[in-house]
Amino acid sequence: MKLTTQTDYALRTLMFLATQSSRSKVADIAQLFGISVNHVGKVVNLLAREGYIRSTRGVGGGIELAQPPHDISIGAVIACMESNLHLLACVGADDSCAIHGFCKLKGVLAEAERIQREYLDGVTLADIAPTARQLQLVQ
């Protein structure tokens, strides 16, 4: 599985927010990771729509996690950000190739995907978040 840049930015955004004790700005995340503010903004909108973060407008506004880090599954975040997690097209569809009726590779890949999903679903944001001090050292 290769994750899209959008998913990468979403995970980085969540990791950053997990270290913050107050609301943050999109520009802070963009600056730390060297990412366009527009890209981070798009990711923030998607994460807010999915209920992972809360966005507050106006003076004193910003973004923050909407759930505790230990309640956010990395597998769930990846699944909502990615449109296709299959290793090959045949795993997610029937009749995708001439040998689909007897091919054993499809079953092997489906099992690999299942194991990967199960593992990622068991990892939480709390498990992967850096400390605030670690992020300060990067800046």
PDB file of C-alpha atoms in Angstrom, residues 90-96 100 103-111:
ATOM      1  CA  CYS A  90      -8.385  -7.847  -8.510  1.00  0.00           C
ATOM      2  CA  VAL A  91      -8.581  -7.903  -4.711  1.00  0.00           C
ATOM      3  CA  GLY A  92     -11.446  -5.440  -4.692  1.00  0.00           C
ATOM      4  CA  ALA A  93     -13.293  -6.660  -7.774  1.00  0.00           C
ATOM      5  CA  ASP A  94     -14.395  -9.772  -9.587  1.00  0.00           C
ATOM      6  CA  ASP A  95     -13.710 -10.451 -13.249  1.00  0.00           C
ATOM      7  CA  SER A  96     -10.701  -8.130 -13.313  1.00  0.00           C
ATOM      8  CA  HIS A 100      -9.655 -14.621 -11.656  1.00  0.00           C
ATOM      9  CA  CYS A 103      -5.993 -17.394  -9.180  1.00  0.00           C
ATOM     10  CA  LYS A 104      -4.561 -17.938  -5.693  1.00  0.00           C
ATOM     11  CA  LEU A 105      -2.737 -14.605  -5.623  1.00  0.00           C
ATOM     12  CA  LYS A 106      -5.995 -12.721  -4.999  1.00  0.00           C
ATOM     13  CA  GLY A 107      -6.564 -14.657  -1.763  1.00  0.00           C
ATOM     14  CA  VAL A 108      -2.993 -14.098  -0.594  1.00  0.00           C
ATOM     15  CA  LEU A 109      -3.223 -10.368  -1.211  1.00  0.00           C
ATOM     16  CA  ALA A 110      -6.651 -10.144   0.418  1.00  0.00           C
ATOM     17  CA  GLU A 111      -5.221 -11.775   3.545  1.00  0.00           C
TER      18      GLU A 111
END
